[in-house]
Short mmCIF file of C-alpha atoms and ligand atoms in Angstrom, two decimals:
data_model
loop_
_atom_site.label_atom_id
_atom_site.label_comp_id
_atom_site.label_asym_id
_atom_site.label_seq_id
_atom_site.Cartn_x
_atom_site.Cartn_y
_atom_site.Cartn_z
CA MET A 1 33.23 26.08 60.86
CA LEU A 2 31.79 27.86 64.01
CA ASN A 3 31.22 31.00 61.47
CA LYS A 4 29.50 29.09 59.04
CA ILE A 5 27.16 27.43 61.78
CA ARG A 6 26.47 30.94 63.13
CA ASP A 7 25.84 32.50 59.80
CA LEU A 8 23.42 29.64 58.70
CA VAL A 9 21.22 30.07 61.90
CA GLU A 10 21.09 33.81 61.43
CA LYS A 11 20.19 33.81 57.56
CA THR A 12 17.83 31.01 58.32
CA LYS A 13 16.08 33.15 61.58
CA ILE A 14 15.69 36.01 59.10
CA GLU A 15 14.30 33.82 56.39
CA LEU A 16 11.83 32.47 58.96
CA ASP A 17 10.49 35.98 60.12
CA LYS A 18 9.58 36.82 56.72
CA ILE A 19 7.35 33.69 55.82
CA ILE A 20 3.74 34.36 55.13
CA ASP A 21 2.37 30.95 54.57
CA LEU A 22 2.64 27.53 56.32
CA SER A 23 3.89 26.07 53.08
CA ASP A 24 7.31 28.07 52.99
CA LEU A 25 7.82 26.77 56.47
CA ASN A 26 8.03 23.49 55.20
CA GLU A 27 10.36 24.56 52.47
CA ILE A 28 12.61 25.95 54.96
CA ARG A 29 12.74 22.93 56.93
CA VAL A 30 13.48 20.74 53.71
CA LYS A 31 16.24 23.18 52.90
CA ILE A 32 17.69 23.04 56.25
CA PHE A 33 17.07 19.52 57.70
CA GLY A 34 16.72 17.62 54.59
CA LYS A 35 19.03 15.02 53.22
CA THR A 36 21.14 17.44 51.62
CA GLY A 37 19.71 20.34 53.58
CA GLU A 38 22.33 22.81 54.71
CA LEU A 39 22.41 21.99 58.10
CA THR A 40 22.80 18.31 57.00
CA ASN A 41 25.62 19.45 54.90
CA LEU A 42 27.57 20.97 57.63
CA SER A 43 27.14 17.97 60.05
CA LYS A 44 28.55 15.79 57.48
CA GLY A 45 31.75 17.87 57.56
CA MET A 46 32.47 16.76 60.99
CA ARG A 47 34.36 13.98 59.33
CA ASP A 48 36.95 16.61 58.58
CA VAL A 49 37.01 18.44 62.03
CA PRO A 50 40.12 17.63 63.91
CA VAL A 51 39.48 15.68 67.23
CA GLU A 52 40.09 18.19 69.62
CA ASP A 53 37.49 20.57 67.98
CA LYS A 54 34.86 17.99 67.79
CA PRO A 55 33.14 18.50 71.01
CA LYS A 56 32.77 22.09 70.37
CA ILE A 57 31.67 21.84 66.71
CA GLY A 58 29.10 19.26 67.70
CA ALA A 59 27.85 21.13 70.44
CA ALA A 60 27.54 24.02 68.03
CA LEU A 61 25.62 21.95 65.31
CA ASN A 62 23.34 20.69 68.26
CA GLU A 63 22.67 24.26 69.34
CA ALA A 64 22.19 25.19 66.06
CA ARG A 65 19.44 22.60 65.32
CA LYS A 66 17.50 23.02 68.56
CA SER A 67 17.47 26.99 67.97
CA ILE A 68 16.08 26.72 64.34
CA GLU A 69 13.56 24.23 65.46
CA GLU A 70 12.28 26.10 68.14
CA LYS A 71 11.78 29.16 66.04
CA ILE A 72 10.24 26.90 63.38
CA LYS A 73 7.77 25.53 66.14
CA THR A 74 6.88 29.12 67.48
CA ILE A 75 5.88 30.32 63.90
CA GLU A 76 3.88 27.43 63.13
CA GLU A 77 2.04 27.63 66.44
CA LYS A 78 1.44 31.43 65.26
CA PHE A 79 0.17 30.12 62.01
CA GLU A 80 -2.18 27.60 63.66
CA ALA A 81 -3.69 29.88 66.35
CA ALA A 82 -4.52 32.32 63.28
CA ILE A 83 -6.01 29.79 61.36
CA LEU A 84 -8.07 28.79 64.46
CA ALA A 85 -9.16 32.50 65.22
CA LYS A 86 -10.08 32.86 61.38
CA LYS A 87 -12.25 29.62 61.94
CA LEU A 88 -14.01 30.56 64.94
CA GLU A 89 -14.97 33.82 63.74
CA LYS A 90 -16.35 32.24 60.63
CA GLU A 91 -18.56 29.60 62.32
CA LYS A 92 -19.76 32.27 65.09
CA VAL A 93 -23.37 31.71 66.49
CA ASP A 94 -25.56 34.48 67.50
CA ILE A 95 -27.13 32.72 70.38
CA THR A 96 -29.46 35.90 71.21
CA GLN A 97 -31.01 35.34 67.81
CA PRO A 98 -34.81 34.48 68.10
CA SER A 99 -35.22 30.49 67.21
CA LYS A 100 -37.03 29.47 63.54
CA GLY A 101 -39.27 27.15 65.58
CA ILE A 102 -39.27 23.44 65.46
CA GLU A 103 -41.16 21.84 62.85
CA MET A 104 -43.19 18.55 64.35
CA GLY A 105 -44.00 15.74 62.04
CA ALA A 106 -47.28 13.72 62.58
CA LEU A 107 -48.46 10.30 61.66
CA HIS A 108 -50.69 9.81 58.71
CA PRO A 109 -54.43 9.42 59.91
CA ILE A 110 -54.43 5.84 58.80
CA SER A 111 -51.13 5.06 60.36
CA SER A 112 -52.50 6.44 63.72
CA VAL A 113 -55.49 4.37 63.42
CA ILE A 114 -53.55 1.32 62.66
CA ASP A 115 -51.20 1.87 65.60
CA LYS A 116 -53.95 2.30 68.08
CA LEU A 117 -55.89 -0.70 66.98
CA THR A 118 -52.86 -2.73 66.92
CA ASP A 119 -52.20 -1.57 70.48
CA ILE A 120 -55.61 -2.52 71.66
CA CYS A 121 -55.82 -6.00 70.00
CA VAL A 122 -52.03 -6.79 71.19
CA SER A 123 -53.05 -5.98 74.55
CA MET A 124 -55.75 -8.49 74.18
CA GLY A 125 -53.47 -11.12 73.05
CA PHE A 126 -53.64 -11.14 69.26
CA SER A 127 -50.39 -11.57 67.30
CA VAL A 128 -49.83 -8.93 64.22
CA VAL A 129 -49.62 -10.56 60.76
CA GLU A 130 -49.27 -9.22 57.33
CA GLY A 131 -49.90 -10.74 53.65
CA PRO A 132 -49.08 -9.82 50.23
CA GLU A 133 -50.96 -7.42 48.47
CA VAL A 134 -50.81 -8.97 44.89
CA GLU A 135 -52.56 -12.07 46.24
CA SER A 136 -53.64 -15.26 44.19
CA ASP A 137 -57.37 -15.91 43.28
CA TYR A 138 -57.08 -18.72 45.78
CA TYR A 139 -56.32 -16.98 48.83
CA ASN A 140 -58.52 -14.09 48.30
CA PHE A 141 -61.51 -15.81 47.01
CA GLU A 142 -61.51 -19.47 47.04
CA ALA A 143 -59.85 -20.37 50.22
CA MET A 144 -62.63 -17.78 51.65
CA ASN A 145 -65.41 -19.75 50.24
CA ILE A 146 -65.86 -17.69 47.26
CA PRO A 147 -65.53 -20.23 44.23
CA LYS A 148 -64.75 -18.88 40.89
CA ASN A 149 -67.82 -17.62 38.99
CA HIS A 150 -70.12 -17.51 42.11
CA PRO A 151 -72.01 -14.45 42.47
CA SER A 152 -70.98 -13.55 45.90
CA ARG A 153 -67.88 -12.32 43.85
CA ASP A 154 -69.86 -9.28 42.59
CA MET A 155 -69.60 -8.21 46.06
CA GLN A 156 -66.24 -6.96 45.51
CA ASP A 157 -65.35 -5.34 42.07
CA SER A 158 -61.69 -6.60 41.80
CA PHE A 159 -58.29 -5.50 39.86
CA PHE A 160 -57.25 -9.03 38.23
CA ILE A 161 -53.63 -8.87 37.02
CA ASP A 162 -54.50 -12.32 35.35
CA GLU A 163 -56.95 -14.90 35.73
CA ASN A 164 -55.22 -16.08 38.98
CA ILE A 165 -53.67 -13.23 40.49
CA VAL A 166 -55.41 -10.16 41.94
CA LEU A 167 -54.69 -7.05 44.02
CA ARG A 168 -56.06 -8.38 47.25
CA SER A 169 -59.72 -7.20 47.46
CA GLN A 170 -59.88 -7.85 51.26
CA THR A 171 -57.65 -8.62 54.06
CA SER A 172 -59.44 -11.69 54.64
CA ALA A 173 -56.92 -13.50 52.49
CA VAL A 174 -54.51 -13.36 55.42
CA GLN A 175 -56.96 -15.63 57.16
CA ALA A 176 -56.60 -18.38 54.83
CA ARG A 177 -52.72 -17.78 54.68
CA GLU A 178 -52.50 -17.97 58.55
CA MET A 179 -55.01 -21.07 59.11
CA GLU A 180 -52.86 -23.00 56.65
CA VAL A 181 -49.70 -22.59 58.85
CA ARG A 182 -50.86 -22.19 62.39
CA LYS A 183 -52.38 -24.62 64.75
CA PRO A 184 -55.47 -23.59 67.02
CA PRO A 185 -55.87 -21.89 69.36
CA PHE A 186 -54.73 -18.79 67.82
CA LYS A 187 -55.76 -14.82 67.51
CA ILE A 188 -54.31 -12.78 64.58
CA VAL A 189 -54.88 -9.41 63.32
CA CYS A 190 -53.77 -8.01 60.06
CA PRO A 191 -53.73 -4.48 59.08
CA GLY A 192 -53.03 -3.63 55.29
CA LYS A 193 -53.84 -2.25 51.95
CA THR A 194 -56.59 -3.48 49.82
CA TYR A 195 -57.93 -2.56 46.23
CA ARG A 196 -61.26 -2.33 44.61
CA ASN A 197 -62.80 -0.42 41.66
CA GLU A 198 -64.60 2.07 43.70
CA SER A 199 -64.50 5.86 43.46
CA ASP A 200 -66.18 8.65 45.24
CA SER A 201 -66.23 10.71 48.31
CA THR A 202 -65.95 7.81 50.69
CA HIS A 203 -64.53 5.15 48.53
CA SER A 204 -60.75 4.92 47.04
CA PRO A 205 -59.62 2.25 44.88
CA ILE A 206 -56.83 1.85 47.33
CA PHE A 207 -58.12 1.53 50.96
CA HIS A 208 -56.99 -0.08 54.03
CA GLN A 209 -58.67 -2.93 56.35
CA PHE A 210 -57.83 -4.55 59.85
CA GLU A 211 -58.76 -8.25 59.95
CA GLY A 212 -59.12 -10.18 62.81
CA LEU A 213 -59.08 -14.14 63.30
CA VAL A 214 -59.76 -16.21 66.54
CA VAL A 215 -59.71 -20.05 66.18
CA ASP A 216 -60.22 -22.05 69.09
CA GLU A 217 -62.35 -24.64 70.91
CA ASN A 218 -65.83 -23.28 71.79
CA VAL A 219 -65.79 -19.89 70.09
CA SER A 220 -68.98 -18.02 70.34
CA MET A 221 -70.76 -14.97 69.10
CA ALA A 222 -71.03 -13.89 72.48
CA ASP A 223 -66.94 -14.17 72.48
CA LEU A 224 -67.24 -11.81 69.24
CA LYS A 225 -69.60 -9.19 70.71
CA SER A 226 -67.86 -8.81 73.89
CA MET A 227 -64.32 -8.53 72.08
CA LEU A 228 -65.78 -6.01 69.62
CA THR A 229 -67.59 -4.03 72.06
CA ILE A 230 -64.17 -3.45 74.21
CA MET A 231 -62.03 -2.80 70.93
CA MET A 232 -64.90 -0.29 69.67
CA ARG A 233 -65.18 1.50 73.00
CA ARG A 234 -61.45 1.70 73.58
CA LEU A 235 -61.36 3.11 70.08
CA PHE A 236 -64.04 5.71 70.08
CA GLY A 237 -64.42 6.21 74.07
CA GLN A 238 -66.05 4.43 76.84
CA ASP A 239 -69.58 5.72 76.19
CA THR A 240 -69.91 4.37 72.31
CA GLU A 241 -73.07 2.30 71.83
CA ILE A 242 -72.45 -0.92 69.67
CA ARG A 243 -75.34 -2.23 67.36
CA PHE A 244 -75.16 -5.73 65.86
CA ARG A 245 -77.48 -6.50 62.77
CA PRO A 246 -77.31 -9.62 60.76
CA SER A 247 -75.55 -9.46 57.43
CA PHE A 248 -74.36 -11.97 54.86
CA PHE A 249 -70.85 -12.84 53.99
CA PRO A 250 -69.49 -16.09 52.45
CA PHE A 251 -66.62 -16.88 54.89
CA THR A 252 -68.89 -16.47 58.13
CA GLU A 253 -71.93 -18.15 59.16
CA PRO A 254 -73.74 -16.38 61.02
CA SER A 255 -72.54 -13.07 59.72
CA ILE A 256 -73.25 -9.58 61.10
CA GLU A 257 -72.31 -5.97 60.63
CA VAL A 258 -71.23 -3.86 63.48
CA ASP A 259 -72.32 -0.16 63.95
CA VAL A 260 -71.05 2.07 66.71
CA SER A 261 -72.96 5.46 67.83
CA CYS A 262 -71.47 8.53 66.12
CA PRO A 263 -68.35 9.84 68.30
CA ASN A 264 -68.87 13.39 66.83
CA CYS A 265 -72.63 13.82 67.78
CA HIS A 266 -73.12 10.91 70.34
CA GLY A 267 -76.21 9.27 68.30
CA LYS A 268 -78.20 12.46 68.02
CA GLY A 269 -77.54 12.77 64.25
CA CYS A 270 -75.06 14.91 62.43
CA SER A 271 -73.33 15.55 59.02
CA THR A 272 -70.53 12.44 59.97
CA CYS A 273 -73.50 10.03 60.54
CA LYS A 274 -75.69 11.44 57.61
CA GLY A 275 -78.34 12.33 60.67
CA THR A 276 -78.57 8.59 61.77
CA GLY A 277 -76.68 8.65 65.08
CA MET A 278 -74.81 5.70 64.15
CA LEU A 279 -72.04 4.75 61.79
CA GLU A 280 -71.09 1.45 60.04
CA LEU A 281 -68.07 0.21 60.45
CA LEU A 282 -67.29 -3.46 60.18
CA GLY A 283 -68.21 -7.07 58.94
CA ALA A 284 -67.69 -10.18 61.39
CA GLY A 285 -69.10 -13.30 62.31
CA ILE A 286 -68.55 -16.86 63.20
CA VAL A 287 -65.90 -18.54 60.76
CA ASN A 288 -67.93 -20.69 58.38
CA PRO A 289 -66.90 -24.43 58.82
CA LYS A 290 -66.35 -24.79 55.58
CA VAL A 291 -63.52 -22.06 55.67
CA LEU A 292 -62.10 -23.94 58.49
CA GLU A 293 -62.04 -27.36 56.48
CA ILE A 294 -60.92 -25.92 52.97
CA ASN A 295 -57.64 -24.57 55.35
CA GLY A 296 -57.03 -27.79 57.17
CA ILE A 297 -58.64 -27.06 60.47
CA ASP A 298 -60.88 -29.71 61.88
CA SER A 299 -64.41 -27.91 62.43
CA LYS A 300 -65.77 -30.52 64.63
CA LYS A 301 -63.28 -29.57 67.38
CA TYR A 302 -62.57 -25.98 66.55
CA SER A 303 -64.68 -22.80 65.80
CA GLY A 304 -63.77 -19.21 65.30
CA PHE A 305 -64.79 -15.78 64.96
CA ALA A 306 -63.56 -12.93 62.48
CA PHE A 307 -64.05 -9.51 61.77
CA GLY A 308 -62.67 -7.02 59.20
CA PHE A 309 -63.05 -3.23 59.23
CA GLY A 310 -62.37 -0.25 57.14
CA LEU A 311 -59.70 2.15 58.50
CA ASP A 312 -60.00 4.44 55.92
CA ARG A 313 -63.81 5.32 57.33
CA THR A 314 -62.44 5.18 60.91
CA ALA A 315 -59.62 7.64 60.18
CA MET A 316 -62.14 10.03 58.64
CA ILE A 317 -64.44 9.61 61.64
CA LEU A 318 -61.80 10.11 64.23
CA ASN A 319 -60.27 13.15 62.46
CA SER A 320 -63.35 15.01 61.05
CA ILE A 321 -62.40 14.37 57.21
CA SER A 322 -65.13 14.70 54.69
CA ASN A 323 -63.51 13.27 51.59
CA ILE A 324 -61.40 9.86 51.43
CA ARG A 325 -59.12 11.54 48.53
CA TYR A 326 -57.45 14.17 51.27
CA MET A 327 -55.95 11.15 52.84
CA TYR A 328 -54.00 10.22 49.11
CA ARG A 329 -53.22 13.47 48.25
CA ASN A 330 -49.91 13.92 50.24
CA ASP A 331 -50.81 17.56 50.80
CA ILE A 332 -48.82 18.94 53.45
CA ARG A 333 -51.45 21.37 54.25
CA PHE A 334 -53.71 18.30 55.49
CA LEU A 335 -51.14 16.33 57.02
CA LYS A 336 -50.10 19.45 59.01
CA GLN A 337 -53.52 19.56 60.63
CA MET A 338 -53.26 15.99 61.70
CA LYS A 339 -50.76 16.84 64.73
N1 LIG B 401 -63.82 -8.84 54.18
C1 LIG B 401 -65.27 -8.42 54.08
C2 LIG B 401 -65.14 -7.06 53.26
O1 LIG B 401 -63.99 -6.87 52.93
C3 LIG B 401 -65.26 -7.67 55.73
C4 LIG B 401 -65.24 -9.17 56.45
C5 LIG B 401 -66.61 -9.50 56.99
C6 LIG B 401 -64.22 -9.45 57.32
C7 LIG B 401 -66.87 -10.59 57.86
C8 LIG B 401 -64.56 -10.39 58.18
C9 LIG B 401 -65.71 -11.12 58.34
O2 LIG B 401 -63.24 -11.20 58.55
O3 LIG B 401 -65.54 -12.04 59.11
O4 LIG B 401 -66.15 -6.64 52.72
#
């Protein structure tokens, strides 16, 4: 028995020295220690060993197991070290190589204007809201005091989906939605996409507006003018001149249009402002009491002011963009210049 044990240990160690793969190691492990493995079988033979020899044979069996296990462990560690060394060699990084440079993204000019204006308005206490781009005729027109078949609809060449559904032609639609659900006093702004059948170097069928609405007691034209002056100066610079001109919109009475001095030439006249020194930027006015009433607000107690301006034009002015289409082409060369 002792000889058999010794032979087994020797034979196994020779086999272990020859292996070239971790899977061979497992095979040997099963062959020796498995249910019907060679050492297992020898251990089963203990039954037939005379009592007086049992301690000696038992110790020899234990010793054999220990020495084979140790050898297996050593070989296993050798293989693992080799695998790790290979992996490290493969994943080696040459830290002395020059870097490829970091590609920096940039905000789209319209997103950037929306962010700036939103920040300005939030700091003045406005809440930011949104509304649907596919809008009902009611919110887009009727609730804004533009009845069906009324000539004032001609101001906006709109995309109708059916008789009552339209791609919103103005963010003013959101004014009606908000008046319906809010209780005065409130101040909201709404940036968003709008759609009209127009296309040339300064008009695109899809464009962006920024709407504002304030409803409270005793809201006046003076409040509107001072608020717009602060907003425009924060956006275009403190030296910006503001001009208010009388205008017409069905939802405001009186209505005004607001021009700012050209931030490019500071009023002297250049190609951006077509030599006029001023840029027409937004429509505004005192909310027509009829609009308050249509939308469930008591016009005897409350008044309001509203404004809506073109973000595309603003983005073009701030970034000296000559054609509105550049902003919708997704040309990476254009966007890279917006950093
Ligand atoms: N909705 C108008 C347009 O698209 C712009 C406008 C004018 C909005 C006056 C207003 C306003 O809120 O008070 O032409």
